[in-house]
Amino acid sequence: MHSTDQEVERNSAALLLQALRCLIKEEDAQRVDLANLLHKDMAGGLVACASLGEMIRHELAHDADAACMGRLLGSLDSTLRKTLQLVRDMTEKQFPPVLKAFGLNAALQQLVRNIGENFAGSLVLHISGDEPPFDLASRLNLFRIMQALLKHCVRFADTSWVEVSCRASAEKLEITIDHDGGDSIWKETGAGSEIALIEARCALLGSRMQVMGTGPAGSSRVCLMAQPSCSEAHG
């Protein structure tokens, strides 16, 4: 093997290792967050419901008046609702229900709305066509890629507008993200690990991502193309 081939192989291995570290770090962080939510908030809410249930049974055994029972039932109802909302929020973080129920297009619309609420600039989404037949895992992976790309674009002060275009057909999905943040946002300190994670997800999906400065009016553009696997397309 020539030295150049060995160098390419070492560089490829280093990039793969970096992507793997990023994926593991992200997964561990998600596990910690989930464990904290389950232990502190979820368990706390369920314990409170159990305690209120015991109090209600105690009051019923001692012929409690209607006002007292009403207060206890109101507290139980409120605690149950808060706990149910926590379950919905946890589910949303793990796998947005809209992805399964209505597909990637609807999930992207929701994502853009959510990110846009905390973005001072303009964030616009254009969608044409119906998405290819991606399985749920691939659909989630695509959603995570778009989530990471958009969050990366809007977190820089130099970015005042972002425009996303999704063109879909039965064979492929083509996405472009134009923004005025410049190519420098992909070279900032800390951006390497984010990009490595995005590229790792692209590799898992079998898709391609390209960053270039050829968007409208001299803006920067990110291009992403994804195709369903043969098993997905014929499943």
mmCIF file with all atom_site columns, N, CA and C in Angstrom, residues 55-102:
data_model
loop_
_atom_site.group_PDB
_atom_site.id
_atom_site.type_symbol
_atom_site.label_atom_id
_atom_site.label_alt_id
_atom_site.label_comp_id
_atom_site.label_asym_id
_atom_site.label_entity_id
_atom_site.label_seq_id
_atom_site.pdbx_PDB_ins_code
_atom_site.Cartn_x
_atom_site.Cartn_y
_atom_site.Cartn_z
_atom_site.occupancy
_atom_site.B_iso_or_equiv
_atom_site.pdbx_formal_charge
_atom_site.auth_seq_id
_atom_site.auth_comp_id
_atom_site.auth_asym_id
_atom_site.auth_atom_id
_atom_site.pdbx_PDB_model_num
ATOM 1   N N  . MET A 1 55  ? -55.025 9.865  50.313 1.00 0.00 ? 55  MET A N  1
ATOM 2   C CA . MET A 1 55  ? -55.734 10.893 51.065 1.00 0.00 ? 55  MET A CA 1
ATOM 3   C C  . MET A 1 55  ? -57.224 10.859 50.757 1.00 0.00 ? 55  MET A C  1
ATOM 4   N N  . ILE A 1 56  ? -57.567 10.640 49.495 1.00 0.00 ? 56  ILE A N  1
ATOM 5   C CA . ILE A 1 56  ? -58.978 10.566 49.107 1.00 0.00 ? 56  ILE A CA 1
ATOM 6   C C  . ILE A 1 56  ? -59.652 9.368  49.769 1.00 0.00 ? 56  ILE A C  1
ATOM 7   N N  . ARG A 1 57  ? -58.974 8.206  49.760 1.00 0.00 ? 57  ARG A N  1
ATOM 8   C CA . ARG A 1 57  ? -59.543 7.014  50.401 1.00 0.00 ? 57  ARG A CA 1
ATOM 9   C C  . ARG A 1 57  ? -59.722 7.251  51.904 1.00 0.00 ? 57  ARG A C  1
ATOM 10  N N  . HIS A 1 58  ? -58.751 7.929  52.517 1.00 0.00 ? 58  HIS A N  1
ATOM 11  C CA . HIS A 1 58  ? -58.840 8.214  53.956 1.00 0.00 ? 58  HIS A CA 1
ATOM 12  C C  . HIS A 1 58  ? -60.034 9.118  54.252 1.00 0.00 ? 58  HIS A C  1
ATOM 13  N N  . GLU A 1 59  ? -60.186 10.165 53.441 1.00 0.00 ? 59  GLU A N  1
ATOM 14  C CA . GLU A 1 59  ? -61.290 11.092 53.659 1.00 0.00 ? 59  GLU A CA 1
ATOM 15  C C  . GLU A 1 59  ? -62.642 10.420 53.424 1.00 0.00 ? 59  GLU A C  1
ATOM 16  N N  . LEU A 1 60  ? -62.721 9.549  52.411 1.00 0.00 ? 60  LEU A N  1
ATOM 17  C CA . LEU A 1 60  ? -63.969 8.828  52.156 1.00 0.00 ? 60  LEU A CA 1
ATOM 18  C C  . LEU A 1 60  ? -64.338 7.929  53.332 1.00 0.00 ? 60  LEU A C  1
ATOM 19  N N  . ALA A 1 61  ? -63.317 7.297  53.940 1.00 0.00 ? 61  ALA A N  1
ATOM 20  C CA . ALA A 1 61  ? -63.573 6.409  55.081 1.00 0.00 ? 61  ALA A CA 1
ATOM 21  C C  . ALA A 1 61  ? -64.050 7.186  56.300 1.00 0.00 ? 61  ALA A C  1
ATOM 22  N N  . HIS A 1 62  ? -63.765 8.497  56.344 1.00 0.00 ? 62  HIS A N  1
ATOM 23  C CA . HIS A 1 62  ? -64.155 9.315  57.493 1.00 0.00 ? 62  HIS A CA 1
ATOM 24  C C  . HIS A 1 62  ? -65.218 10.346 57.119 1.00 0.00 ? 62  HIS A C  1
ATOM 25  N N  . ASP A 1 63  ? -65.998 10.004 56.078 1.00 0.00 ? 63  ASP A N  1
ATOM 26  C CA . ASP A 1 63  ? -67.148 10.836 55.681 1.00 0.00 ? 63  ASP A CA 1
ATOM 27  C C  . ASP A 1 63  ? -66.755 12.298 55.461 1.00 0.00 ? 63  ASP A C  1
ATOM 28  N N  . ALA A 1 64  ? -65.761 12.521 54.625 1.00 0.00 ? 64  ALA A N  1
ATOM 29  C CA . ALA A 1 64  ? -65.312 13.883 54.345 1.00 0.00 ? 64  ALA A CA 1
ATOM 30  C C  . ALA A 1 64  ? -66.399 14.678 53.642 1.00 0.00 ? 64  ALA A C  1
ATOM 31  N N  . ASP A 1 65  ? -66.408 15.981 53.867 1.00 0.00 ? 65  ASP A N  1
ATOM 32  C CA . ASP A 1 65  ? -67.421 16.817 53.215 1.00 0.00 ? 65  ASP A CA 1
ATOM 33  C C  . ASP A 1 65  ? -67.062 17.032 51.748 1.00 0.00 ? 65  ASP A C  1
ATOM 34  N N  . ALA A 1 66  ? -68.030 17.532 50.987 1.00 0.00 ? 66  ALA A N  1
ATOM 35  C CA . ALA A 1 66  ? -67.875 17.686 49.542 1.00 0.00 ? 66  ALA A CA 1
ATOM 36  C C  . ALA A 1 66  ? -66.760 18.676 49.205 1.00 0.00 ? 66  ALA A C  1
ATOM 37  N N  . ALA A 1 67  ? -66.611 19.746 49.989 1.00 0.00 ? 67  ALA A N  1
ATOM 38  C CA . ALA A 1 67  ? -65.586 20.754 49.705 1.00 0.00 ? 67  ALA A CA 1
ATOM 39  C C  . ALA A 1 67  ? -64.196 20.156 49.815 1.00 0.00 ? 67  ALA A C  1
ATOM 40  N N  . CYS A 1 68  ? -63.969 19.358 50.839 1.00 0.00 ? 68  CYS A N  1
ATOM 41  C CA . CYS A 1 68  ? -62.659 18.721 51.024 1.00 0.00 ? 68  CYS A CA 1
ATOM 42  C C  . CYS A 1 68  ? -62.364 17.751 49.890 1.00 0.00 ? 68  CYS A C  1
ATOM 43  N N  . MET A 1 69  ? -63.347 16.942 49.522 1.00 0.00 ? 69  MET A N  1
ATOM 44  C CA . MET A 1 69  ? -63.160 15.991 48.427 1.00 0.00 ? 69  MET A CA 1
ATOM 45  C C  . MET A 1 69  ? -62.907 16.710 47.105 1.00 0.00 ? 69  MET A C  1
ATOM 46  N N  . GLY A 1 70  ? -63.602 17.824 46.925 1.00 0.00 ? 70  GLY A N  1
ATOM 47  C CA . GLY A 1 70  ? -63.415 18.586 45.694 1.00 0.00 ? 70  GLY A CA 1
ATOM 48  C C  . GLY A 1 70  ? -61.994 19.105 45.560 1.00 0.00 ? 70  GLY A C  1
ATOM 49  N N  . ARG A 1 71  ? -61.434 19.584 46.686 1.00 0.00 ? 71  ARG A N  1
ATOM 50  C CA . ARG A 1 71  ? -60.067 20.084 46.646 1.00 0.00 ? 71  ARG A CA 1
ATOM 51  C C  . ARG A 1 71  ? -59.075 18.966 46.331 1.00 0.00 ? 71  ARG A C  1
ATOM 52  N N  . LEU A 1 72  ? -59.280 17.816 46.972 1.00 0.00 ? 72  LEU A N  1
ATOM 53  C CA . LEU A 1 72  ? -58.369 16.695 46.740 1.00 0.00 ? 72  LEU A CA 1
ATOM 54  C C  . LEU A 1 72  ? -58.458 16.187 45.304 1.00 0.00 ? 72  LEU A C  1
ATOM 55  N N  . LEU A 1 73  ? -59.695 16.067 44.795 1.00 0.00 ? 73  LEU A N  1
ATOM 56  C CA . LEU A 1 73  ? -59.867 15.606 43.417 1.00 0.00 ? 73  LEU A CA 1
ATOM 57  C C  . LEU A 1 73  ? -59.282 16.615 42.427 1.00 0.00 ? 73  LEU A C  1
ATOM 58  N N  . GLY A 1 74  ? -59.413 17.900 42.745 1.00 0.00 ? 74  GLY A N  1
ATOM 59  C CA . GLY A 1 74  ? -58.820 18.925 41.891 1.00 0.00 ? 74  GLY A CA 1
ATOM 60  C C  . GLY A 1 74  ? -57.312 18.820 41.856 1.00 0.00 ? 74  GLY A C  1
ATOM 61  N N  . SER A 1 75  ? -56.704 18.560 43.015 1.00 0.00 ? 75  SER A N  1
ATOM 62  C CA . SER A 1 75  ? -55.246 18.393 43.081 1.00 0.00 ? 75  SER A CA 1
ATOM 63  C C  . SER A 1 75  ? -54.803 17.156 42.310 1.00 0.00 ? 75  SER A C  1
ATOM 64  N N  . LEU A 1 76  ? -55.575 16.068 42.440 1.00 0.00 ? 76  LEU A N  1
ATOM 65  C CA . LEU A 1 76  ? -55.254 14.834 41.720 1.00 0.00 ? 76  LEU A CA 1
ATOM 66  C C  . LEU A 1 76  ? -55.348 15.046 40.216 1.00 0.00 ? 76  LEU A C  1
ATOM 67  N N  . ASP A 1 77  ? -56.413 15.722 39.783 1.00 0.00 ? 77  ASP A N  1
ATOM 68  C CA . ASP A 1 77  ? -56.592 15.992 38.354 1.00 0.00 ? 77  ASP A CA 1
ATOM 69  C C  . ASP A 1 77  ? -55.444 16.848 37.807 1.00 0.00 ? 77  ASP A C  1
ATOM 70  N N  . SER A 1 78  ? -55.059 17.874 38.556 1.00 0.00 ? 78  SER A N  1
ATOM 71  C CA . SER A 1 78  ? -53.977 18.755 38.116 1.00 0.00 ? 78  SER A CA 1
ATOM 72  C C  . SER A 1 78  ? -52.649 18.012 38.006 1.00 0.00 ? 78  SER A C  1
ATOM 73  N N  . THR A 1 79  ? -52.367 17.179 39.006 1.00 0.00 ? 79  THR A N  1
ATOM 74  C CA . THR A 1 79  ? -51.106 16.431 39.001 1.00 0.00 ? 79  THR A CA 1
ATOM 75  C C  . THR A 1 79  ? -51.072 15.418 37.871 1.00 0.00 ? 79  THR A C  1
ATOM 76  N N  . LEU A 1 80  ? -52.202 14.758 37.612 1.00 0.00 ? 80  LEU A N  1
ATOM 77  C CA . LEU A 1 80  ? -52.272 13.801 36.507 1.00 0.00 ? 80  LEU A CA 1
ATOM 78  C C  . LEU A 1 80  ? -52.040 14.492 35.167 1.00 0.00 ? 80  LEU A C  1
ATOM 79  N N  . ARG A 1 81  ? -52.632 15.653 34.993 1.00 0.00 ? 81  ARG A N  1
ATOM 80  C CA . ARG A 1 81  ? -52.476 16.387 33.728 1.00 0.00 ? 81  ARG A CA 1
ATOM 81  C C  . ARG A 1 81  ? -51.021 16.808 33.511 1.00 0.00 ? 81  ARG A C  1
ATOM 82  N N  . LYS A 1 82  ? -50.370 17.264 34.575 1.00 0.00 ? 82  LYS A N  1
ATOM 83  C CA . LYS A 1 82  ? -48.956 17.655 34.464 1.00 0.00 ? 82  LYS A CA 1
ATOM 84  C C  . LYS A 1 82  ? -48.087 16.456 34.111 1.00 0.00 ? 82  LYS A C  1
ATOM 85  N N  . THR A 1 83  ? -48.390 15.312 34.722 1.00 0.00 ? 83  THR A N  1
ATOM 86  C CA . THR A 1 83  ? -47.610 14.103 34.452 1.00 0.00 ? 83  THR A CA 1
ATOM 87  C C  . THR A 1 83  ? -47.834 13.613 33.023 1.00 0.00 ? 83  THR A C  1
ATOM 88  N N  . LEU A 1 84  ? -49.075 13.679 32.557 1.00 0.00 ? 84  LEU A N  1
ATOM 89  C CA . LEU A 1 84  ? -49.370 13.287 31.177 1.00 0.00 ? 84  LEU A CA 1
ATOM 90  C C  . LEU A 1 84  ? -48.659 14.203 30.183 1.00 0.00 ? 84  LEU A C  1
ATOM 91  N N  . GLN A 1 85  ? -48.607 15.491 30.478 1.00 0.00 ? 85  GLN A N  1
ATOM 92  C CA . GLN A 1 85  ? -47.910 16.416 29.596 1.00 0.00 ? 85  GLN A CA 1
ATOM 93  C C  . GLN A 1 85  ? -46.413 16.116 29.558 1.00 0.00 ? 85  GLN A C  1
ATOM 94  N N  . LEU A 1 86  ? -45.876 15.704 30.707 1.00 0.00 ? 86  LEU A N  1
ATOM 95  C CA . LEU A 1 86  ? -44.472 15.315 30.765 1.00 0.00 ? 86  LEU A CA 1
ATOM 96  C C  . LEU A 1 86  ? -44.214 14.117 29.861 1.00 0.00 ? 86  LEU A C  1
ATOM 97  N N  . VAL A 1 87  ? -45.130 13.136 29.875 1.00 0.00 ? 87  VAL A N  1
ATOM 98  C CA . VAL A 1 87  ? -44.997 11.961 29.007 1.00 0.00 ? 87  VAL A CA 1
ATOM 99  C C  . VAL A 1 87  ? -45.013 12.383 27.540 1.00 0.00 ? 87  VAL A C  1
ATOM 100 N N  . ARG A 1 88  ? -45.920 13.295 27.204 1.00 0.00 ? 88  ARG A N  1
ATOM 101 C CA . ARG A 1 88  ? -45.991 13.777 25.818 1.00 0.00 ? 88  ARG A CA 1
ATOM 102 C C  . ARG A 1 88  ? -44.691 14.473 25.418 1.00 0.00 ? 88  ARG A C  1
ATOM 103 N N  . ASP A 1 89  ? -44.158 15.297 26.323 1.00 0.00 ? 89  ASP A N  1
ATOM 104 C CA . ASP A 1 89  ? -42.909 16.009 26.022 1.00 0.00 ? 89  ASP A CA 1
ATOM 105 C C  . ASP A 1 89  ? -41.744 15.038 25.847 1.00 0.00 ? 89  ASP A C  1
ATOM 106 N N  . MET A 1 90  ? -41.682 14.012 26.697 1.00 0.00 ? 90  MET A N  1
ATOM 107 C CA . MET A 1 90  ? -40.621 13.011 26.589 1.00 0.00 ? 90  MET A CA 1
ATOM 108 C C  . MET A 1 90  ? -40.737 12.237 25.282 1.00 0.00 ? 90  MET A C  1
ATOM 109 N N  . THR A 1 91  ? -41.969 11.886 24.915 1.00 0.00 ? 91  THR A N  1
ATOM 110 C CA . THR A 1 91  ? -42.197 11.175 23.659 1.00 0.00 ? 91  THR A CA 1
ATOM 111 C C  . THR A 1 91  ? -41.784 12.022 22.472 1.00 0.00 ? 91  THR A C  1
ATOM 112 N N  . GLU A 1 92  ? -42.105 13.321 22.543 1.00 0.00 ? 92  GLU A N  1
ATOM 113 C CA . GLU A 1 92  ? -41.769 14.245 21.461 1.00 0.00 ? 92  GLU A CA 1
ATOM 114 C C  . GLU A 1 92  ? -40.261 14.311 21.253 1.00 0.00 ? 92  GLU A C  1
ATOM 115 N N  . LYS A 1 93  ? -39.497 14.303 22.344 1.00 0.00 ? 93  LYS A N  1
ATOM 116 C CA . LYS A 1 93  ? -38.044 14.377 22.238 1.00 0.00 ? 93  LYS A CA 1
ATOM 117 C C  . LYS A 1 93  ? -37.453 13.090 21.658 1.00 0.00 ? 93  LYS A C  1
ATOM 118 N N  . GLN A 1 94  ? -38.029 11.951 22.000 1.00 0.00 ? 94  GLN A N  1
ATOM 119 C CA . GLN A 1 94  ? -37.494 10.682 21.525 1.00 0.00 ? 94  GLN A CA 1
ATOM 120 C C  . GLN A 1 94  ? -37.890 10.405 20.075 1.00 0.00 ? 94  GLN A C  1
ATOM 121 N N  . PHE A 1 95  ? -39.154 10.597 19.779 1.00 0.00 ? 95  PHE A N  1
ATOM 122 C CA . PHE A 1 95  ? -39.665 10.345 18.425 1.00 0.00 ? 95  PHE A CA 1
ATOM 123 C C  . PHE A 1 95  ? -40.939 11.159 18.252 1.00 0.00 ? 95  PHE A C  1
ATOM 124 N N  . PRO A 1 96  ? -40.867 12.311 17.569 1.00 0.00 ? 96  PRO A N  1
ATOM 125 C CA . PRO A 1 96  ? -42.053 13.151 17.406 1.00 0.00 ? 96  PRO A CA 1
ATOM 126 C C  . PRO A 1 96  ? -43.216 12.358 16.812 1.00 0.00 ? 96  PRO A C  1
ATOM 127 N N  . PRO A 1 97  ? -44.340 12.269 17.492 1.00 0.00 ? 97  PRO A N  1
ATOM 128 C CA . PRO A 1 97  ? -45.473 11.487 16.982 1.00 0.00 ? 97  PRO A CA 1
ATOM 129 C C  . PRO A 1 97  ? -45.916 11.891 15.589 1.00 0.00 ? 97  PRO A C  1
ATOM 130 N N  . VAL A 1 98  ? -45.740 13.165 15.245 1.00 0.00 ? 98  VAL A N  1
ATOM 131 C CA . VAL A 1 98  ? -46.159 13.639 13.925 1.00 0.00 ? 98  VAL A CA 1
ATOM 132 C C  . VAL A 1 98  ? -45.388 12.926 12.820 1.00 0.00 ? 98  VAL A C  1
ATOM 133 N N  . LEU A 1 99  ? -44.161 12.478 13.108 1.00 0.00 ? 99  LEU A N  1
ATOM 134 C CA . LEU A 1 99  ? -43.372 11.755 12.107 1.00 0.00 ? 99  LEU A CA 1
ATOM 135 C C  . LEU A 1 99  ? -44.069 10.467 11.677 1.00 0.00 ? 99  LEU A C  1
ATOM 136 N N  . LYS A 1 100 ? -44.631 9.766  12.637 1.00 0.00 ? 100 LYS A N  1
ATOM 137 C CA . LYS A 1 100 ? -45.293 8.501  12.323 1.00 0.00 ? 100 LYS A CA 1
ATOM 138 C C  . LYS A 1 100 ? -46.695 8.722  11.776 1.00 0.00 ? 100 LYS A C  1
ATOM 139 N N  . ALA A 1 101 ? -47.391 9.694  12.361 1.00 0.00 ? 101 ALA A N  1
ATOM 140 C CA . ALA A 1 101 ? -48.792 9.898  11.984 1.00 0.00 ? 101 ALA A CA 1
ATOM 141 C C  . ALA A 1 101 ? -48.948 10.613 10.645 1.00 0.00 ? 101 ALA A C  1
ATOM 142 N N  . PHE A 1 102 ? -48.103 11.618 10.396 1.00 0.00 ? 102 PHE A N  1
ATOM 143 C CA . PHE A 1 102 ? -48.300 12.453 9.210  1.00 0.00 ? 102 PHE A CA 1
ATOM 144 C C  . PHE A 1 102 ? -47.084 12.563 8.298  1.00 0.00 ? 102 PHE A C  1
#
